[in-house]
Structures are given as structure tokens and as C-alpha cells.
Coordinates of C-alpha atoms in Angstrom, one line a residue:
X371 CA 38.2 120.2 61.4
X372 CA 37.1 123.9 62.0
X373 CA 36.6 125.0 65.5
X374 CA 34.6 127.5 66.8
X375 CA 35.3 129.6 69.9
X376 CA 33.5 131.9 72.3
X377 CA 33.9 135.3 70.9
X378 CA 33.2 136.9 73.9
X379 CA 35.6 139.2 75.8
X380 CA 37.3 136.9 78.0
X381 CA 36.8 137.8 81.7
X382 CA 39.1 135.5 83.2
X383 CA 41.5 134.6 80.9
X384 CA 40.2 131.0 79.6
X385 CA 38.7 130.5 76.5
X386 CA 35.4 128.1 75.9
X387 CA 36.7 125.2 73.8
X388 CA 33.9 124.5 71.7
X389 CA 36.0 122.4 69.2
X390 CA 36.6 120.0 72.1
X391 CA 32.9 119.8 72.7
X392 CA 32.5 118.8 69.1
X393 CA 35.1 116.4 69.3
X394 CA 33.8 114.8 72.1
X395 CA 30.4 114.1 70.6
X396 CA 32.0 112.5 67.8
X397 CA 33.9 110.3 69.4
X398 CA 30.6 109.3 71.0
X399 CA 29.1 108.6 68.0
X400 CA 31.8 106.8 66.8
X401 CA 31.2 103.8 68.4
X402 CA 27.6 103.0 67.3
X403 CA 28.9 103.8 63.7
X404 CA 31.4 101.1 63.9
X405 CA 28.8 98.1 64.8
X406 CA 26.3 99.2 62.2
X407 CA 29.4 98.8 59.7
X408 CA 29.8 94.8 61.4
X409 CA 29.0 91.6 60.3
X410 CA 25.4 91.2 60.0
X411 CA 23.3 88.1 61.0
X412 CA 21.2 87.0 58.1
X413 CA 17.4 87.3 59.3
X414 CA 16.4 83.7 58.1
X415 CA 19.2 81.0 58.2
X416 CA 18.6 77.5 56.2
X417 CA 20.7 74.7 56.8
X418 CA 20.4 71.2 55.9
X419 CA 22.4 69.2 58.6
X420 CA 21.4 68.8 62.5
X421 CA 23.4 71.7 64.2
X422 CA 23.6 75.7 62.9
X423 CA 27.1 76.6 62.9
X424 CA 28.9 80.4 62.9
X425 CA 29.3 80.0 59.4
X426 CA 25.5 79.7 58.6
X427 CA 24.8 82.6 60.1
X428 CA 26.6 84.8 57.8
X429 CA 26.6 85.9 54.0
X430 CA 29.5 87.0 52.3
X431 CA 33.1 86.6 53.6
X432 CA 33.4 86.4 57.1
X433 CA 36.4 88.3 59.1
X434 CA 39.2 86.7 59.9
X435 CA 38.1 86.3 63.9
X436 CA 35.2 85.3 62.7
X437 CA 36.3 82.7 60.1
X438 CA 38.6 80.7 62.7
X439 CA 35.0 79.7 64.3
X440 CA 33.2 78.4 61.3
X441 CA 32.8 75.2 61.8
X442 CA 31.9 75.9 65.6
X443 CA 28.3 75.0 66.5
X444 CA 25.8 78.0 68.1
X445 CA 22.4 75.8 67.9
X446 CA 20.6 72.3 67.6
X447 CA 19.3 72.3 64.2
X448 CA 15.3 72.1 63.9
X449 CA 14.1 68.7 63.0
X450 CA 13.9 68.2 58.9
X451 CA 11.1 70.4 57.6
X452 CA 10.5 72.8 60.9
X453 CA 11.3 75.7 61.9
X454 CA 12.8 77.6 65.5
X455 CA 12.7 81.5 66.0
X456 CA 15.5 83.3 68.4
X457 CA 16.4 86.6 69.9
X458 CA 18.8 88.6 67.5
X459 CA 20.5 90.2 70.5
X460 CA 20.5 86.7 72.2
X461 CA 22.3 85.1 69.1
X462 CA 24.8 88.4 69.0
X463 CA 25.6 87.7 73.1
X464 CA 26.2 83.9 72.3
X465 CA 28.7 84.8 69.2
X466 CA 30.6 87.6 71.2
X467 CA 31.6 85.1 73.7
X468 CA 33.7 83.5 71.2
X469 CA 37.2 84.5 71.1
X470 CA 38.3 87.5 69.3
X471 CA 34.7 88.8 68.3
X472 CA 33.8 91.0 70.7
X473 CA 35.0 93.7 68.6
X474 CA 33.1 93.2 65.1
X475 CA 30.4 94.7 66.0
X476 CA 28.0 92.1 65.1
X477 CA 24.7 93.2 64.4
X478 CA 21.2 91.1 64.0
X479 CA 17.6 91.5 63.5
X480 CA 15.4 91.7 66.0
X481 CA 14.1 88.2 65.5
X482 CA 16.4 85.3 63.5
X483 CA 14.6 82.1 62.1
X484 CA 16.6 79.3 62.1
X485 CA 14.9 76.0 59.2
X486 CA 15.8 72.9 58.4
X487 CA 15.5 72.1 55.0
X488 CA 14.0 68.5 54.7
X489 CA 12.4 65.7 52.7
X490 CA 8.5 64.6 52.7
X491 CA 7.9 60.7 51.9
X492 CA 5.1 61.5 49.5
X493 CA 2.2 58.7 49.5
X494 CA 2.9 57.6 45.8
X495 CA 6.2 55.9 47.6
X496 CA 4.5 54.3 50.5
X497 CA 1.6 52.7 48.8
X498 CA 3.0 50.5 46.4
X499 CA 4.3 48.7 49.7
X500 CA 0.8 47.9 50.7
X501 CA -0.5 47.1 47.3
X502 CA 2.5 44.4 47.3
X503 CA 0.6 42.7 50.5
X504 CA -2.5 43.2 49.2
X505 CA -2.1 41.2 46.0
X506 CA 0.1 38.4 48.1
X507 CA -3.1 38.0 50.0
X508 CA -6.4 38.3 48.0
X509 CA -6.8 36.6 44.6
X510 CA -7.7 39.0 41.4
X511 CA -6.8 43.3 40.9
X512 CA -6.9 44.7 43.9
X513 CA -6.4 48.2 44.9
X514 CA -5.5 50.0 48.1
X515 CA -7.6 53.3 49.4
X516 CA -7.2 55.7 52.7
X517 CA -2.9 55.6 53.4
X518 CA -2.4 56.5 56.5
X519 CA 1.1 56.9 57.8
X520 CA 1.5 56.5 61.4
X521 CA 5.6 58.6 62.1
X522 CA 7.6 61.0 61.1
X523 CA 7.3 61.6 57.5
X524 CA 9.3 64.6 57.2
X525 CA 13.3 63.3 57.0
X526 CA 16.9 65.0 56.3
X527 CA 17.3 65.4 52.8
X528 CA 19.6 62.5 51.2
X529 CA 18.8 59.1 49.9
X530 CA 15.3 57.1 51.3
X531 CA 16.0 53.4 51.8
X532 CA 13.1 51.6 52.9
X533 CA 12.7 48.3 54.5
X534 CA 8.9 46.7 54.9
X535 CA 8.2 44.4 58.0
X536 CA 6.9 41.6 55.8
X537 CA 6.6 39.1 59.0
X538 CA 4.8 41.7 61.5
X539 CA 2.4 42.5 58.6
X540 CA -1.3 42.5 60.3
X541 CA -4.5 42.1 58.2
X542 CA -8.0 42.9 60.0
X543 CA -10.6 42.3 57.2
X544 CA -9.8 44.3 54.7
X545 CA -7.3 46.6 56.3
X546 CA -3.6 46.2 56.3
X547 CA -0.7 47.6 58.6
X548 CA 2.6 47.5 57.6
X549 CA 5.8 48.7 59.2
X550 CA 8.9 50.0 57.4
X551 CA 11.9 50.7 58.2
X552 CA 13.7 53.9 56.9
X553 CA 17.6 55.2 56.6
X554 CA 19.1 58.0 55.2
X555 CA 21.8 57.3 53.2
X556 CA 22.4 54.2 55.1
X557 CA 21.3 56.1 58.6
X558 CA 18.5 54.5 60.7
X559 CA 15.8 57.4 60.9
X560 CA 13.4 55.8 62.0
X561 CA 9.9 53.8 61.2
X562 CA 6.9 54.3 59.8
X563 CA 3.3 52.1 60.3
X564 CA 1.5 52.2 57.4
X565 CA -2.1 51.3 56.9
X566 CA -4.9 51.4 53.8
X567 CA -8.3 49.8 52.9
X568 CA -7.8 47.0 50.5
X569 CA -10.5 46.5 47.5
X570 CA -11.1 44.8 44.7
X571 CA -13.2 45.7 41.7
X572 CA -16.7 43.3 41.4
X573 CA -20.4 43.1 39.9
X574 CA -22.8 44.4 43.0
X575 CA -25.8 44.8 42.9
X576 CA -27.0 48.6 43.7
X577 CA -30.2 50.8 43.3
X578 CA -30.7 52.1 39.8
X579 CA -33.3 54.6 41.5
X580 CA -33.7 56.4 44.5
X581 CA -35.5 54.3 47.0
X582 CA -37.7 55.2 49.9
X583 CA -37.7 53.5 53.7
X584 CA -40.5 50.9 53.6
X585 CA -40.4 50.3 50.1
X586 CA -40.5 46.9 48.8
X587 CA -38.1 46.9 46.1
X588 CA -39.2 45.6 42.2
X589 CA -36.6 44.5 39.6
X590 CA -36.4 47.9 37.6
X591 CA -35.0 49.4 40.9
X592 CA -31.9 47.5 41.1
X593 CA -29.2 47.0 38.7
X594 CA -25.4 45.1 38.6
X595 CA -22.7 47.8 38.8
X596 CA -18.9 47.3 38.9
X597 CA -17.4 48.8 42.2
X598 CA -14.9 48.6 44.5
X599 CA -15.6 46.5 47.7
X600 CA -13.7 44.6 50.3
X601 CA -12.0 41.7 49.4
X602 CA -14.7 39.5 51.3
X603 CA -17.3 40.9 49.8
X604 CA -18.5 43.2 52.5
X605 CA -21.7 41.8 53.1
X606 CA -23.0 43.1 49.5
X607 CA -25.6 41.4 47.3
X608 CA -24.1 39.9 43.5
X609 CA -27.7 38.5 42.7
X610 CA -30.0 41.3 41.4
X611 CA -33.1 38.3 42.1
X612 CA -32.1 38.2 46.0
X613 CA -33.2 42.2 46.3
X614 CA -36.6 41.6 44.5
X615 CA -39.1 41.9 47.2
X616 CA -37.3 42.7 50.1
X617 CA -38.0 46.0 52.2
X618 CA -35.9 49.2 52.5
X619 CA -34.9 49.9 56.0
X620 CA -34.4 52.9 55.1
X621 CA -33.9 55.8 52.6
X622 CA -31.3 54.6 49.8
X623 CA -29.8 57.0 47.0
X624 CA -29.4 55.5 43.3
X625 CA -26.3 53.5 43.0
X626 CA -26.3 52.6 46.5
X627 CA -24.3 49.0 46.9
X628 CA -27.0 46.9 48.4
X629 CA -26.5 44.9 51.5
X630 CA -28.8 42.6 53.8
X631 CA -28.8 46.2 56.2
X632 CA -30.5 48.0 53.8
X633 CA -33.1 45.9 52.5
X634 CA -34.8 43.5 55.0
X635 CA -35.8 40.3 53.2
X636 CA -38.7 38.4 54.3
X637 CA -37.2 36.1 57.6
X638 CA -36.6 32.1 56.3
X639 CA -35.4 31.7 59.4
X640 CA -36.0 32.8 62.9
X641 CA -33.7 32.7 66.3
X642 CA -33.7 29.5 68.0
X643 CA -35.0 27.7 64.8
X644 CA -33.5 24.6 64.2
X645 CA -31.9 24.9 60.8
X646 CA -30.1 22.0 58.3
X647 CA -26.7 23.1 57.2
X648 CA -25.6 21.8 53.8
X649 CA -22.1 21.1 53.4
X650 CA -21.0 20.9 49.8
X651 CA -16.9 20.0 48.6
X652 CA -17.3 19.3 45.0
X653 CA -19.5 16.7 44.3
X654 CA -19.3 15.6 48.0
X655 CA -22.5 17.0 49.8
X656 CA -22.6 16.4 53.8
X657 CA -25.9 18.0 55.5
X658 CA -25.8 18.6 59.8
X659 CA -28.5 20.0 62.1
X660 CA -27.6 23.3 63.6
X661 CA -29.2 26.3 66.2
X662 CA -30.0 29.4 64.4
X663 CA -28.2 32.3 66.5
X664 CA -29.7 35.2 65.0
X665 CA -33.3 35.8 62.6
X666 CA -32.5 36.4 58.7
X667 CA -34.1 36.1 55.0
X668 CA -32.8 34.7 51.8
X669 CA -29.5 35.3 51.3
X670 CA -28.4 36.9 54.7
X671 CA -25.6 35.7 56.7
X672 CA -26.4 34.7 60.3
X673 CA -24.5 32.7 63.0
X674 CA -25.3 28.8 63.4
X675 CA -24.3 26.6 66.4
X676 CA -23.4 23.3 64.8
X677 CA -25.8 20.5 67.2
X678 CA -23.1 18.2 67.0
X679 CA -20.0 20.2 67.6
X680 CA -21.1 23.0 69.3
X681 CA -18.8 25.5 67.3
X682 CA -20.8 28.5 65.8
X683 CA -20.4 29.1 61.8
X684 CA -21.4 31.7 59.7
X685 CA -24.1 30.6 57.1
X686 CA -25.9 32.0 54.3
X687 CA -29.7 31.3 54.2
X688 CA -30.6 29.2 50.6
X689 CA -33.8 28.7 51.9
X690 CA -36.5 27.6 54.4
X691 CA -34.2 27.2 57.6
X692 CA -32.2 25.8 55.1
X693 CA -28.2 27.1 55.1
X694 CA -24.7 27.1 54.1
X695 CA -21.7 27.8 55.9
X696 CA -19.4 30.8 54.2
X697 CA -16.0 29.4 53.8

């Protein structure tokens, strides 16, 4: 080290001691020099398990003081899939604390994000689980639309068991809701609710044109198409002859699936009418007098109170107050 001194006549008989200046402001900087050269805290730490431990934090080999506390935990992992942003000098206070690293100097960013790395449940292996129900319930190909998943979907990565709830299974119309049970290699996680549309693929009648409100439909303007519709039906017309010559309620666009809503047939039977109901079970035919509960044309479904049992039935008008129950 070269020093410099005052090279001015000494009046008193000290010297300045510039080199100890020098020195001193070395030795300040020393310090800061030192922690830059520490262990560094990586700026984004991934981890796959529920808790981020000393070890995660780092790249590289860790120092001896610093490898004793590996395994030590410093957070609560984020769930699967998220993510949690802390304080780099609030992470660097929480490690110093640890015995025999107060001295490393540790450095860190001025923000760290801690992930957890997860797993999504995609829908291609949920749905298959309501298609099962659906085809257990309904007769023919049927298909299930609009999956929605009711829980957490995001898990810990390892391998998905999945249980379905056959005996709470509920079915409202055409929509089914199925609970499932999930584990992680053999870990309860959790449950999901799942829920879809079902349908099955039939010969409706729709509008081969576009038709206007008030129009009284002909037989060029409607046309069998193959489509997919409730299980039940849906309310939708099969017989192409049953639209001829009833009214548009309103504005309907070609290929429209054609319902009593849509097109207003001419009433057969009016509220309050008395009505015969014709019961037919193969070549059994049993007739009753009923109450019509609501006005409707050929081919509509309306609700009939049954004279002699009082119980209201959904019928389909054949004719002039003339029905059949829908079984």
C-alpha cells in the first residue's frame, strides 16, 4: 500500500497520516463488499411440496452454516398452481435468525416470488364420468355438453385417483351432477361436483327458411334435421305435418328446432274444456274424462286434471279436446 503524507513544513512536530485515512475508508468499504460476495436468494423460487424450505431458496452449493438448515422450513407453500410475492429484505431478516448465518452476507432481490408448481384436472378426464351416468339413464347415443366443475381443480402434482359418488348422483331433466372424490397418490384432496347437459342425437323438425312473426308456416318452410336435444325431447316437434299451418310467435332463423313456443297452432282445446283422455298399453285402450288446465293446439302439451282422480297429467293434444297422457 503506498502512503501519502503532508509535505508541508511541520509546525508542530506531527505529521498528517493520510495513509491512515485511506485505510480507514477501506475498511469501510469492506464490509458492503463482503455481502455482495454472499449467498444470493434466487428471485423466483418453484417448489413442488406444501412448505419452501432454506434449501429452495438457493442455487448452487450452499455454505456450510447454511447447509445444516436445509431441510428447515422459512414459508407455507402457495396452494398447487399459485403464486405468493415477499420482501427480499424480509426473507434475508428471517434466514439471518438462523444460527450461524448472520455472517454470509445473504443478499436478495428486492421482491422474491415464491410458486407452487401444480396439476390442472383437464375436462377430457372429468367428462367421461358423466357420460357413464348419462348412458345408465337414457336409452340410445347420448352425449354430454357445458362441464362445469364446481372445486378446486388445480392439485399437487402426483398421481389423480378419482372416486364418482354414484348414489348421490342427481338428475334434473337433462342435467346431471356428480360428485367425485379425489387423492393424490393415495391423499384425500378433496372433491369436486361436476355437472353437464345430457343430449341425444334425433330427427326434429326445424325451419328450412327464415321465418317471419305472424307467419303461418307452409310445408316448404320446415324440414327434419338430425340434432342434438334433451333426452325428453325438449318440447320439440318430430312431425314436419304438425308445423303446417300453425303461426310464428315470432321471428325464427333457418334451422331453428321448432317447438309448440314458436309456432302457435290453432287451439283444439281451451282452459276449463272438458277433454277425453285416451289411455293406450298395447292393444289395451282405456279412455277417462279430464279438466283441461291450460289452452293448446295439435300436438302441444298441456296439463289435465284427471275428473276421477284428481291428479293433474301431462297430455298431448291428438285432437278436438281429445288427449293423451306423456308417459
Amino acid at each position: 500500500m503506498i502512503c501519502f503524507f503532508h509535505t508541508r513544513p511541520v509546525t508542530g512536530g506531527h505529521l498528517m497520516p493520510w495513509c491512515l485515512l485511506v485505510l480507514a475508508l477501506l475498511l469501510a468499504l469492506a464490509r458492503p463488499l463482503c455481502a455482495q460476495g454472499g449467498p444470493a436468494v434466487r428471485p423466483r423460487v418453484e417448489v413442488t411440496g406444501s412448505a419452501v424450505r432454506v434449501s429452495d431458496l438457493f442455487s448452487g452449493t450452499l455454505p456450510a452454516a447454511l447447509k445444516r438448515h436445509g431441510g428447515a422450513t422459512v414459508f407455507n407453500a402457495p396452494m398447487p398452481g399459485k403464486e405468493r410475492v415477499v420482501p427480499g429484505t424480509f426473507l434475508t431478516r428471517k434466514l439471518s435468525l438462523l444460527a450461524g448465518v448472520q455472517d454470509l452476507g445473504l443478499t436478495a432481490p428486492a421482491r422474491v416470488c415464491l410458486a407452487r408448481k401444480g396439476q390442472r384436472i383437464s375436462d377430457k378426464r372429468l367428462l367421461p364420468f358423466l357420460e357413464a351416468v348419462a348412458r345408465s339413464t337414457w336409452e340410445g347415443p347420448v352425449s354430454v355438453s357445458e362441464l362445469r366443475v364446481a372445486g378446486r381443480r388445480t392439485l399437487p402434482l402426483g398421481i389423480l385417483t378419482f372416486a364418482p359418488d354414484t348414489k348421490r348422483v342427481r338428475i334434473r331433466k337433462n342435467r346431471i351432477e356428480l360428485p367425485v372424490s379425489v387423492t393424490v397418490d393415495g391423499a384425500a384432496t378433496g372433491r369436486l361436483t361436476l355437472s353437464g347437459e345430457a343430449h341425444t342425437m334425433q330427427h326434429v323438425v326445424v325451419a328450412a327458411s327464415d321465418i317471419q312473426r305472424g307467419e303461418t308456416l307452409t310445408a316448404s318452410q320446415v324440414s327434419l334435421a338430425l340434432m342434438p336435444v334433451p333426452p325428453s325431447g325438449g318440447n320439440l316437434l318430430t312431425d314436419p305435418a304438425l308445423a303446417v299451418g300453425r303461426t310464428a310467435t315470432r321471428a325464427i332463423a333457418s334451422g331453428t328446432g321448432l317447438t309448440a313456443r314458436l309456432i302457435k297452432a290453432k287451439p283444439l282445446v281451451e282452459r276449463g274444456d272438458g277433454v277425453r283422455i285416451r289411455y293406450s298399453l298395447g292393444g289395451l285402450v282405456i279412455t277417462a274424462t279430464g279438466i283441461a288446465k291450460e289452452t293448446g293446439g295439435l300436438g302441444d302439451f298441456i296439463k289435465v286434471k284427471n275428473s276421477r282422480s284428481g291428479k293433474a297429467v301431462t297430455c298431448r293434444i291428438i285432437g278436438q279436446r281429445r288427449v293423451e297422457p306423456f308417459l
